[in-house]
Amino acid sequence: MKSILLIGLGRFGRHTAMKLQSLGHEVMAVDKQEGRVSAILPFVTNALIGDSTRQDFLESLGVRDYDLCIVAIGDDFQSSLETTSLLKELGAKKVVSRASRDVHAKFLLRNGADEVVYPEKQVAEWTALRYSSDHLFDYFSMGDGYAVMEIEVPLAWIGKTIGELDIRNRFRINIMAAKTDGKLDMQITNNTEFTGREKLLVLGKDADIQKCFHD
């Protein structure tokens, strides 16, 4: 369980707060708008109304005590940038900030953000890959051109083992796990035989995975 300070309760911030709480983390949510704070209160550990661009307000939150600070402000880049910078100046352990444009991501990283999330871009990439491929069920980018994808088993692989197919050497990908009827099996060996009922969790370069599992 982590203690998390979440600043900004628009749609992205609200969904982030609710998911974090459901995962068992302690969440302090902050926003300037009273309505947003009132709406999130039932779903988080605590919530406060306040201006995160004010140093005295952030100091009162004790930002050093949080394992993670998330700046989810999406409609006011200046406030997001100032908040990110102040958090780092006040000793925040880790700051993750939301960007809505490529140039915003660059400025946030230069001004205190340890990492940046870019929801619109990331979801757009996921949507394009997911729905342009019949064989692809899920996708997670690992950065630097690598990804984890949930893929159906090719017909040519059914009845054969990983060793027989020599998958790693031939296709330059790794089979991490197989999921059958919703149950995940991570005990994957060269003797694992494909039945065609599985969905595979595959790690590799985007291009290699797409080439291997092309429709």
JSON list of C-alpha atoms in Angstrom, two decimals:
[
{"chain": "A", "resi": 1, "resn": "MET", "atom": "CA", "xyz": [0.00, 0.00, 0.00]},
{"chain": "A", "resi": 2, "resn": "LYS", "atom": "CA", "xyz": [1.26, 3.46, -0.92]},
{"chain": "A", "resi": 3, "resn": "SER", "atom": "CA", "xyz": [0.32, 6.94, 0.21]},
{"chain": "A", "resi": 4, "resn": "ILE", "atom": "CA", "xyz": [-0.49, 9.05, -2.84]},
{"chain": "A", "resi": 5, "resn": "LEU", "atom": "CA", "xyz": [-1.16, 12.74, -3.32]},
{"chain": "A", "resi": 6, "resn": "LEU", "atom": "CA", "xyz": [-3.35, 13.29, -6.38]},
{"chain": "A", "resi": 7, "resn": "ILE", "atom": "CA", "xyz": [-3.77, 16.86, -7.63]},
{"chain": "A", "resi": 8, "resn": "GLY", "atom": "CA", "xyz": [-6.46, 17.60, -10.21]},
{"chain": "A", "resi": 9, "resn": "LEU", "atom": "CA", "xyz": [-9.87, 15.95, -10.24]},
{"chain": "A", "resi": 10, "resn": "GLY", "atom": "CA", "xyz": [-11.09, 16.28, -13.80]},
{"chain": "A", "resi": 11, "resn": "ARG", "atom": "CA", "xyz": [-12.15, 13.12, -15.63]},
{"chain": "A", "resi": 12, "resn": "PHE", "atom": "CA", "xyz": [-8.64, 11.66, -15.72]},
{"chain": "A", "resi": 13, "resn": "GLY", "atom": "CA", "xyz": [-7.89, 12.55, -12.10]},
{"chain": "A", "resi": 14, "resn": "ARG", "atom": "CA", "xyz": [-11.22, 11.23, -10.86]},
{"chain": "A", "resi": 15, "resn": "HIS", "atom": "CA", "xyz": [-10.80, 7.86, -12.57]},
{"chain": "A", "resi": 16, "resn": "THR", "atom": "CA", "xyz": [-7.21, 7.64, -11.35]},
{"chain": "A", "resi": 17, "resn": "ALA", "atom": "CA", "xyz": [-8.26, 8.35, -7.77]},
{"chain": "A", "resi": 18, "resn": "MET", "atom": "CA", "xyz": [-11.01, 5.74, -7.80]},
{"chain": "A", "resi": 19, "resn": "LYS", "atom": "CA", "xyz": [-8.74, 3.08, -9.27]},
{"chain": "A", "resi": 20, "resn": "LEU", "atom": "CA", "xyz": [-5.95, 3.79, -6.78]},
{"chain": "A", "resi": 21, "resn": "GLN", "atom": "CA", "xyz": [-8.38, 3.52, -3.90]},
{"chain": "A", "resi": 22, "resn": "SER", "atom": "CA", "xyz": [-9.78, 0.24, -5.22]},
{"chain": "A", "resi": 23, "resn": "LEU", "atom": "CA", "xyz": [-6.21, -1.10, -5.30]},
{"chain": "A", "resi": 24, "resn": "GLY", "atom": "CA", "xyz": [-5.90, -0.39, -1.59]},
{"chain": "A", "resi": 25, "resn": "HIS", "atom": "CA", "xyz": [-3.76, 2.74, -1.64]},
{"chain": "A", "resi": 26, "resn": "GLU", "atom": "CA", "xyz": [-4.27, 5.76, 0.61]},
{"chain": "A", "resi": 27, "resn": "VAL", "atom": "CA", "xyz": [-5.24, 8.69, -1.60]},
{"chain": "A", "resi": 28, "resn": "MET", "atom": "CA", "xyz": [-5.29, 12.38, -0.71]},
{"chain": "A", "resi": 29, "resn": "ALA", "atom": "CA", "xyz": [-7.14, 14.15, -3.54]},
{"chain": "A", "resi": 30, "resn": "VAL", "atom": "CA", "xyz": [-6.87, 17.89, -4.19]},
{"chain": "A", "resi": 31, "resn": "ASP", "atom": "CA", "xyz": [-8.64, 20.30, -6.52]},
{"chain": "A", "resi": 32, "resn": "LYS", "atom": "CA", "xyz": [-9.56, 24.00, -6.62]},
{"chain": "A", "resi": 33, "resn": "GLN", "atom": "CA", "xyz": [-13.21, 23.24, -7.39]},
{"chain": "A", "resi": 34, "resn": "GLU", "atom": "CA", "xyz": [-15.40, 22.39, -4.41]},
{"chain": "A", "resi": 35, "resn": "GLY", "atom": "CA", "xyz": [-17.79, 20.31, -6.52]},
{"chain": "A", "resi": 36, "resn": "ARG", "atom": "CA", "xyz": [-15.05, 18.00, -7.73]},
{"chain": "A", "resi": 37, "resn": "VAL", "atom": "CA", "xyz": [-13.71, 17.53, -4.21]},
{"chain": "A", "resi": 38, "resn": "SER", "atom": "CA", "xyz": [-17.16, 16.75, -2.81]},
{"chain": "A", "resi": 39, "resn": "ALA", "atom": "CA", "xyz": [-17.82, 14.24, -5.59]},
{"chain": "A", "resi": 40, "resn": "ILE", "atom": "CA", "xyz": [-14.62, 12.28, -4.98]},
{"chain": "A", "resi": 41, "resn": "LEU", "atom": "CA", "xyz": [-14.78, 12.19, -1.16]},
{"chain": "A", "resi": 42, "resn": "PRO", "atom": "CA", "xyz": [-16.65, 8.85, -0.95]},
{"chain": "A", "resi": 43, "resn": "PHE", "atom": "CA", "xyz": [-13.97, 7.18, -3.06]},
{"chain": "A", "resi": 44, "resn": "VAL", "atom": "CA", "xyz": [-10.70, 8.36, -1.47]},
{"chain": "A", "resi": 45, "resn": "THR", "atom": "CA", "xyz": [-9.05, 8.50, 1.94]},
{"chain": "A", "resi": 46, "resn": "ASN", "atom": "CA", "xyz": [-9.34, 12.28, 2.12]},
{"chain": "A", "resi": 47, "resn": "ALA", "atom": "CA", "xyz": [-9.87, 15.26, -0.17]},
{"chain": "A", "resi": 48, "resn": "LEU", "atom": "CA", "xyz": [-9.18, 18.98, 0.12]},
{"chain": "A", "resi": 49, "resn": "ILE", "atom": "CA", "xyz": [-10.05, 22.15, -1.74]},
{"chain": "A", "resi": 50, "resn": "GLY", "atom": "CA", "xyz": [-6.95, 24.17, -2.52]},
{"chain": "A", "resi": 51, "resn": "ASP", "atom": "CA", "xyz": [-4.71, 25.89, -5.05]},
{"chain": "A", "resi": 52, "resn": "SER", "atom": "CA", "xyz": [-1.71, 23.68, -5.78]},
{"chain": "A", "resi": 53, "resn": "THR", "atom": "CA", "xyz": [0.24, 26.60, -7.29]},
{"chain": "A", "resi": 54, "resn": "ARG", "atom": "CA", "xyz": [0.49, 28.14, -3.81]},
{"chain": "A", "resi": 55, "resn": "GLN", "atom": "CA", "xyz": [3.61, 27.01, -2.00]},
{"chain": "A", "resi": 56, "resn": "ASP", "atom": "CA", "xyz": [2.09, 27.47, 1.44]},
{"chain": "A", "resi": 57, "resn": "PHE", "atom": "CA", "xyz": [-0.81, 25.17, 0.56]},
{"chain": "A", "resi": 58, "resn": "LEU", "atom": "CA", "xyz": [1.46, 22.42, -0.75]},
{"chain": "A", "resi": 59, "resn": "GLU", "atom": "CA", "xyz": [3.71, 22.75, 2.29]},
{"chain": "A", "resi": 60, "resn": "SER", "atom": "CA", "xyz": [0.68, 22.23, 4.53]},
{"chain": "A", "resi": 61, "resn": "LEU", "atom": "CA", "xyz": [0.08, 18.87, 2.81]},
{"chain": "A", "resi": 62, "resn": "GLY", "atom": "CA", "xyz": [3.50, 17.53, 3.79]},
{"chain": "A", "resi": 63, "resn": "VAL", "atom": "CA", "xyz": [4.41, 16.39, 0.29]},
{"chain": "A", "resi": 64, "resn": "ARG", "atom": "CA", "xyz": [7.60, 14.70, 1.50]},
{"chain": "A", "resi": 65, "resn": "ASP", "atom": "CA", "xyz": [5.51, 12.13, 3.33]},
{"chain": "A", "resi": 66, "resn": "TYR", "atom": "CA", "xyz": [3.81, 10.75, 0.21]},
{"chain": "A", "resi": 67, "resn": "ASP", "atom": "CA", "xyz": [5.26, 7.84, -1.71]},
{"chain": "A", "resi": 68, "resn": "LEU", "atom": "CA", "xyz": [3.97, 9.32, -4.95]},
{"chain": "A", "resi": 69, "resn": "CYS", "atom": "CA", "xyz": [2.56, 12.65, -6.14]},
{"chain": "A", "resi": 70, "resn": "ILE", "atom": "CA", "xyz": [0.42, 12.67, -9.30]},
{"chain": "A", "resi": 71, "resn": "VAL", "atom": "CA", "xyz": [-0.33, 15.95, -11.06]},
{"chain": "A", "resi": 72, "resn": "ALA", "atom": "CA", "xyz": [-3.47, 15.18, -13.06]},
{"chain": "A", "resi": 73, "resn": "ILE", "atom": "CA", "xyz": [-4.29, 18.77, -14.06]},
{"chain": "A", "resi": 74, "resn": "GLY", "atom": "CA", "xyz": [-5.27, 18.68, -17.72]},
{"chain": "A", "resi": 75, "resn": "ASP", "atom": "CA", "xyz": [-7.03, 21.97, -18.48]},
{"chain": "A", "resi": 76, "resn": "ASP", "atom": "CA", "xyz": [-4.42, 24.48, -17.25]},
{"chain": "A", "resi": 77, "resn": "PHE", "atom": "CA", "xyz": [-0.86, 23.73, -18.31]},
{"chain": "A", "resi": 78, "resn": "GLN", "atom": "CA", "xyz": [0.63, 26.68, -16.43]},
{"chain": "A", "resi": 79, "resn": "SER", "atom": "CA", "xyz": [-0.85, 25.39, -13.17]},
{"chain": "A", "resi": 80, "resn": "SER", "atom": "CA", "xyz": [0.35, 21.89, -13.94]},
{"chain": "A", "resi": 81, "resn": "LEU", "atom": "CA", "xyz": [3.87, 23.13, -14.60]},
{"chain": "A", "resi": 82, "resn": "GLU", "atom": "CA", "xyz": [3.99, 25.30, -11.47]},
{"chain": "A", "resi": 83, "resn": "THR", "atom": "CA", "xyz": [2.59, 22.50, -9.31]},
{"chain": "A", "resi": 84, "resn": "THR", "atom": "CA", "xyz": [5.08, 19.99, -10.67]},
{"chain": "A", "resi": 85, "resn": "SER", "atom": "CA", "xyz": [8.00, 22.33, -10.04]},
{"chain": "A", "resi": 86, "resn": "LEU", "atom": "CA", "xyz": [6.84, 23.22, -6.52]},
{"chain": "A", "resi": 87, "resn": "LEU", "atom": "CA", "xyz": [6.36, 19.59, -5.54]},
{"chain": "A", "resi": 88, "resn": "LYS", "atom": "CA", "xyz": [9.93, 18.78, -6.48]},
{"chain": "A", "resi": 89, "resn": "GLU", "atom": "CA", "xyz": [11.27, 21.88, -4.73]},
{"chain": "A", "resi": 90, "resn": "LEU", "atom": "CA", "xyz": [9.43, 20.83, -1.56]},
{"chain": "A", "resi": 91, "resn": "GLY", "atom": "CA", "xyz": [11.05, 17.41, -1.61]},
{"chain": "A", "resi": 92, "resn": "ALA", "atom": "CA", "xyz": [8.43, 15.14, -3.17]},
{"chain": "A", "resi": 93, "resn": "LYS", "atom": "CA", "xyz": [9.86, 11.64, -3.60]},
{"chain": "A", "resi": 94, "resn": "LYS", "atom": "CA", "xyz": [8.35, 10.97, -7.00]},
{"chain": "A", "resi": 95, "resn": "VAL", "atom": "CA", "xyz": [6.26, 13.22, -9.25]},
{"chain": "A", "resi": 96, "resn": "VAL", "atom": "CA", "xyz": [4.24, 11.91, -12.19]},
{"chain": "A", "resi": 97, "resn": "SER", "atom": "CA", "xyz": [2.54, 14.60, -14.27]},
{"chain": "A", "resi": 98, "resn": "ARG", "atom": "CA", "xyz": [-0.10, 14.48, -16.97]},
{"chain": "A", "resi": 99, "resn": "ALA", "atom": "CA", "xyz": [0.65, 15.99, -20.38]},
{"chain": "A", "resi": 100, "resn": "SER", "atom": "CA", "xyz": [-1.82, 16.75, -23.14]},
{"chain": "A", "resi": 101, "resn": "ARG", "atom": "CA", "xyz": [0.74, 17.70, -25.80]},
{"chain": "A", "resi": 102, "resn": "ASP", "atom": "CA", "xyz": [4.26, 16.59, -26.71]},
{"chain": "A", "resi": 103, "resn": "VAL", "atom": "CA", "xyz": [5.70, 20.01, -25.87]},
{"chain": "A", "resi": 104, "resn": "HIS", "atom": "CA", "xyz": [4.00, 19.89, -22.46]},
{"chain": "A", "resi": 105, "resn": "ALA", "atom": "CA", "xyz": [5.69, 16.59, -21.72]},
{"chain": "A", "resi": 106, "resn": "LYS", "atom": "CA", "xyz": [9.11, 18.09, -22.46]},
{"chain": "A", "resi": 107, "resn": "PHE", "atom": "CA", "xyz": [8.55, 21.10, -20.21]},
{"chain": "A", "resi": 108, "resn": "LEU", "atom": "CA", "xyz": [7.19, 18.97, -17.36]},
{"chain": "A", "resi": 109, "resn": "LEU", "atom": "CA", "xyz": [10.21, 16.67, -17.45]},
{"chain": "A", "resi": 110, "resn": "ARG", "atom": "CA", "xyz": [12.55, 19.66, -17.43]},
{"chain": "A", "resi": 111, "resn": "ASN", "atom": "CA", "xyz": [10.76, 21.23, -14.48]},
{"chain": "A", "resi": 112, "resn": "GLY", "atom": "CA", "xyz": [10.57, 18.46, -11.92]},
{"chain": "A", "resi": 113, "resn": "ALA", "atom": "CA", "xyz": [8.45, 15.60, -13.25]},
{"chain": "A", "resi": 114, "resn": "ASP", "atom": "CA", "xyz": [10.12, 12.22, -12.80]},
{"chain": "A", "resi": 115, "resn": "GLU", "atom": "CA", "xyz": [7.74, 10.71, -15.34]},
{"chain": "A", "resi": 116, "resn": "VAL", "atom": "CA", "xyz": [4.99, 11.94, -17.64]},
{"chain": "A", "resi": 117, "resn": "VAL", "atom": "CA", "xyz": [1.75, 10.27, -18.68]},
{"chain": "A", "resi": 118, "resn": "TYR", "atom": "CA", "xyz": [0.09, 11.32, -21.93]},
{"chain": "A", "resi": 119, "resn": "PRO", "atom": "CA", "xyz": [-3.39, 9.70, -21.79]},
{"chain": "A", "resi": 120, "resn": "GLU", "atom": "CA", "xyz": [-4.73, 10.87, -25.13]},
{"chain": "A", "resi": 121, "resn": "LYS", "atom": "CA", "xyz": [-1.66, 9.73, -27.05]},
{"chain": "A", "resi": 122, "resn": "GLN", "atom": "CA", "xyz": [-1.37, 6.44, -25.18]},
{"chain": "A", "resi": 123, "resn": "VAL", "atom": "CA", "xyz": [-5.04, 5.56, -25.61]},
{"chain": "A", "resi": 124, "resn": "ALA", "atom": "CA", "xyz": [-4.93, 6.57, -29.28]},
{"chain": "A", "resi": 125, "resn": "GLU", "atom": "CA", "xyz": [-2.01, 4.20, -29.88]},
{"chain": "A", "resi": 126, "resn": "TRP", "atom": "CA", "xyz": [-3.80, 1.42, -28.01]},
{"chain": "A", "resi": 127, "resn": "THR", "atom": "CA", "xyz": [-7.02, 1.99, -29.96]},
{"chain": "A", "resi": 128, "resn": "ALA", "atom": "CA", "xyz": [-5.25, 2.02, -33.34]},
{"chain": "A", "resi": 129, "resn": "LEU", "atom": "CA", "xyz": [-3.41, -1.22, -32.63]},
{"chain": "A", "resi": 130, "resn": "ARG", "atom": "CA", "xyz": [-6.26, -3.01, -30.87]},
{"chain": "A", "resi": 131, "resn": "TYR", "atom": "CA", "xyz": [-8.97, -2.40, -33.42]},
{"chain": "A", "resi": 132, "resn": "SER", "atom": "CA", "xyz": [-6.89, -2.63, -36.59]},
{"chain": "A", "resi": 133, "resn": "SER", "atom": "CA", "xyz": [-5.80, -6.20, -35.76]},
{"chain": "A", "resi": 134, "resn": "ASP", "atom": "CA", "xyz": [-8.21, -9.10, -35.40]},
{"chain": "A", "resi": 135, "resn": "HIS", "atom": "CA", "xyz": [-5.62, -11.14, -33.50]},
{"chain": "A", "resi": 136, "resn": "LEU", "atom": "CA", "xyz": [-4.77, -8.47, -30.88]},
{"chain": "A", "resi": 137, "resn": "PHE", "atom": "CA", "xyz": [-6.77, -8.30, -27.64]},
{"chain": "A", "resi": 138, "resn": "ASP", "atom": "CA", "xyz": [-4.69, -5.94, -25.51]},
{"chain": "A", "resi": 139, "resn": "TYR", "atom": "CA", "xyz": [-1.54, -3.83, -25.75]},
{"chain": "A", "resi": 140, "resn": "PHE", "atom": "CA", "xyz": [0.85, -2.20, -23.30]},
{"chain": "A", "resi": 141, "resn": "SER", "atom": "CA", "xyz": [3.78, -0.09, -24.47]},
{"chain": "A", "resi": 142, "resn": "MET", "atom": "CA", "xyz": [7.06, -0.63, -22.61]},
{"chain": "A", "resi": 143, "resn": "GLY", "atom": "CA", "xyz": [8.81, 2.28, -24.35]},
{"chain": "A", "resi": 144, "resn": "ASP", "atom": "CA", "xyz": [11.74, 2.25, -26.79]},
{"chain": "A", "resi": 145, "resn": "GLY", "atom": "CA", "xyz": [9.66, 0.32, -29.32]},
{"chain": "A", "resi": 146, "resn": "TYR", "atom": "CA", "xyz": [8.89, -2.61, -27.01]},
{"chain": "A", "resi": 147, "resn": "ALA", "atom": "CA", "xyz": [5.45, -3.78, -25.93]},
{"chain": "A", "resi": 148, "resn": "VAL", "atom": "CA", "xyz": [3.49, -6.51, -24.20]},
{"chain": "A", "resi": 149, "resn": "MET", "atom": "CA", "xyz": [0.56, -7.73, -26.28]},
{"chain": "A", "resi": 150, "resn": "GLU", "atom": "CA", "xyz": [-2.24, -10.19, -25.68]},
{"chain": "A", "resi": 151, "resn": "ILE", "atom": "CA", "xyz": [-2.49, -12.24, -28.87]},
{"chain": "A", "resi": 152, "resn": "GLU", "atom": "CA", "xyz": [-4.44, -15.23, -30.16]},
{"chain": "A", "resi": 153, "resn": "VAL", "atom": "CA", "xyz": [-2.50, -18.37, -31.08]},
{"chain": "A", "resi": 154, "resn": "PRO", "atom": "CA", "xyz": [-1.76, -18.61, -34.84]},
{"chain": "A", "resi": 155, "resn": "LEU", "atom": "CA", "xyz": [-3.34, -21.62, -36.54]},
{"chain": "A", "resi": 156, "resn": "ALA", "atom": "CA", "xyz": [0.10, -22.87, -37.61]},
{"chain": "A", "resi": 157, "resn": "TRP", "atom": "CA", "xyz": [1.18, -23.13, -33.97]},
{"chain": "A", "resi": 158, "resn": "ILE", "atom": "CA", "xyz": [-1.68, -25.31, -32.73]},
{"chain": "A", "resi": 159, "resn": "GLY", "atom": "CA", "xyz": [-0.51, -28.76, -31.62]},
{"chain": "A", "resi": 160, "resn": "LYS", "atom": "CA", "xyz": [3.13, -27.68, -31.48]},
{"chain": "A", "resi": 161, "resn": "THR", "atom": "CA", "xyz": [5.37, -26.76, -28.56]},
{"chain": "A", "resi": 162, "resn": "ILE", "atom": "CA", "xyz": [7.36, -23.60, -27.99]},
{"chain": "A", "resi": 163, "resn": "GLY", "atom": "CA", "xyz": [10.55, -25.61, -28.40]},
{"chain": "A", "resi": 164, "resn": "GLU", "atom": "CA", "xyz": [9.45, -27.09, -31.72]},
{"chain": "A", "resi": 165, "resn": "LEU", "atom": "CA", "xyz": [8.57, -23.67, -33.05]},
{"chain": "A", "resi": 166, "resn": "ASP", "atom": "CA", "xyz": [11.84, -22.16, -31.74]},
{"chain": "A", "resi": 167, "resn": "ILE", "atom": "CA", "xyz": [9.87, -18.96, -31.14]},
{"chain": "A", "resi": 168, "resn": "ARG", "atom": "CA", "xyz": [12.51, -16.83, -29.45]},
{"chain": "A", "resi": 169, "resn": "ASN", "atom": "CA", "xyz": [15.17, -17.40, -32.11]},
{"chain": "A", "resi": 170, "resn": "ARG", "atom": "CA", "xyz": [12.88, -17.38, -35.15]},
{"chain": "A", "resi": 171, "resn": "PHE", "atom": "CA", "xyz": [10.61, -14.50, -34.21]},
{"chain": "A", "resi": 172, "resn": "ARG", "atom": "CA", "xyz": [12.65, -12.57, -31.58]},
{"chain": "A", "resi": 173, "resn": "ILE", "atom": "CA", "xyz": [9.73, -12.51, -29.13]},
{"chain": "A", "resi": 174, "resn": "ASN", "atom": "CA", "xyz": [9.12, -14.00, -25.69]},
{"chain": "A", "resi": 175, "resn": "ILE", "atom": "CA", "xyz": [5.97, -15.83, -24.58]},
{"chain": "A", "resi": 176, "resn": "MET", "atom": "CA", "xyz": [5.46, -14.60, -21.01]},
{"chain": "A", "resi": 177, "resn": "ALA", "atom": "CA", "xyz": [2.19, -16.36, -20.16]},
{"chain": "A", "resi": 178, "resn": "ALA", "atom": "CA", "xyz": [-0.88, -18.06, -21.59]},
{"chain": "A", "resi": 179, "resn": "LYS", "atom": "CA", "xyz": [-4.45, -17.29, -20.59]},
{"chain": "A", "resi": 180, "resn": "THR", "atom": "CA", "xyz": [-7.17, -19.92, -20.97]},
{"chain": "A", "resi": 181, "resn": "ASP", "atom": "CA", "xyz": [-10.78, -19.24, -19.94]},
{"chain": "A", "resi": 182, "resn": "GLY", "atom": "CA", "xyz": [-9.59, -16.22, -17.98]},
{"chain": "A", "resi": 183, "resn": "LYS", "atom": "CA", "xyz": [-6.95, -18.18, -16.02]},
{"chain": "A", "resi": 184, "resn": "LEU", "atom": "CA", "xyz": [-3.34, -17.05, -16.34]},
{"chain": "A", "resi": 185, "resn": "ASP", "atom": "CA", "xyz": [-0.56, -19.65, -16.60]},
{"chain": "A", "resi": 186, "resn": "MET", "atom": "CA", "xyz": [2.96, -18.26, -16.25]},
{"chain": "A", "resi": 187, "resn": "GLN", "atom": "CA", "xyz": [4.64, -21.69, -16.16]},
{"chain": "A", "resi": 188, "resn": "ILE", "atom": "CA", "xyz": [5.72, -21.46, -19.78]},
{"chain": "A", "resi": 189, "resn": "THR", "atom": "CA", "xyz": [8.49, -23.81, -20.95]},
{"chain": "A", "resi": 190, "resn": "ASN", "atom": "CA", "xyz": [9.81, -25.21, -24.22]},
{"chain": "A", "resi": 191, "resn": "ASN", "atom": "CA", "xyz": [7.44, -28.14, -23.69]},
{"chain": "A", "resi": 192, "resn": "THR", "atom": "CA", "xyz": [4.32, -25.96, -23.53]},
{"chain": "A", "resi": 193, "resn": "GLU", "atom": "CA", "xyz": [2.00, -27.09, -26.32]},
{"chain": "A", "resi": 194, "resn": "PHE", "atom": "CA", "xyz": [-0.56, -24.78, -27.90]},
{"chain": "A", "resi": 195, "resn": "THR", "atom": "CA", "xyz": [-4.16, -25.95, -28.14]},
{"chain": "A", "resi": 196, "resn": "GLY", "atom": "CA", "xyz": [-5.62, -22.89, -29.84]},
{"chain": "A", "resi": 197, "resn": "ARG", "atom": "CA", "xyz": [-7.80, -22.00, -26.84]},
{"chain": "A", "resi": 198, "resn": "GLU", "atom": "CA", "xyz": [-5.14, -19.79, -25.30]},
{"chain": "A", "resi": 199, "resn": "LYS", "atom": "CA", "xyz": [-4.45, -16.11, -25.52]},
{"chain": "A", "resi": 200, "resn": "LEU", "atom": "CA", "xyz": [-0.74, -15.39, -25.28]},
{"chain": "A", "resi": 201, "resn": "LEU", "atom": "CA", "xyz": [1.01, -12.57, -23.44]},
{"chain": "A", "resi": 202, "resn": "VAL", "atom": "CA", "xyz": [3.94, -11.73, -25.68]},
{"chain": "A", "resi": 203, "resn": "LEU", "atom": "CA", "xyz": [6.90, -9.41, -25.06]},
{"chain": "A", "resi": 204, "resn": "GLY", "atom": "CA", "xyz": [9.00, -7.99, -27.86]},
{"chain": "A", "resi": 205, "resn": "LYS", "atom": "CA", "xyz": [9.48, -5.14, -30.29]},
{"chain": "A", "resi": 206, "resn": "ASP", "atom": "CA", "xyz": [6.27, -3.80, -31.80]},
{"chain": "A", "resi": 207, "resn": "ALA", "atom": "CA", "xyz": [7.45, -4.55, -35.31]},
{"chain": "A", "resi": 208, "resn": "ASP", "atom": "CA", "xyz": [8.50, -8.13, -34.50]},
{"chain": "A", "resi": 209, "resn": "ILE", "atom": "CA", "xyz": [5.22, -8.95, -32.78]},
{"chain": "A", "resi": 210, "resn": "GLN", "atom": "CA", "xyz": [3.14, -7.45, -35.56]},
{"chain": "A", "resi": 211, "resn": "LYS", "atom": "CA", "xyz": [5.15, -9.33, -38.17]},
{"chain": "A", "resi": 212, "resn": "CYS", "atom": "CA", "xyz": [4.86, -12.62, -36.32]},
{"chain": "A", "resi": 213, "resn": "PHE", "atom": "CA", "xyz": [1.11, -12.37, -35.73]},
{"chain": "A", "resi": 214, "resn": "HIS", "atom": "CA", "xyz": [0.10, -10.53, -38.91]},
{"chain": "A", "resi": 215, "resn": "ASP", "atom": "CA", "xyz": [-3.42, -11.36, -40.09]}
]
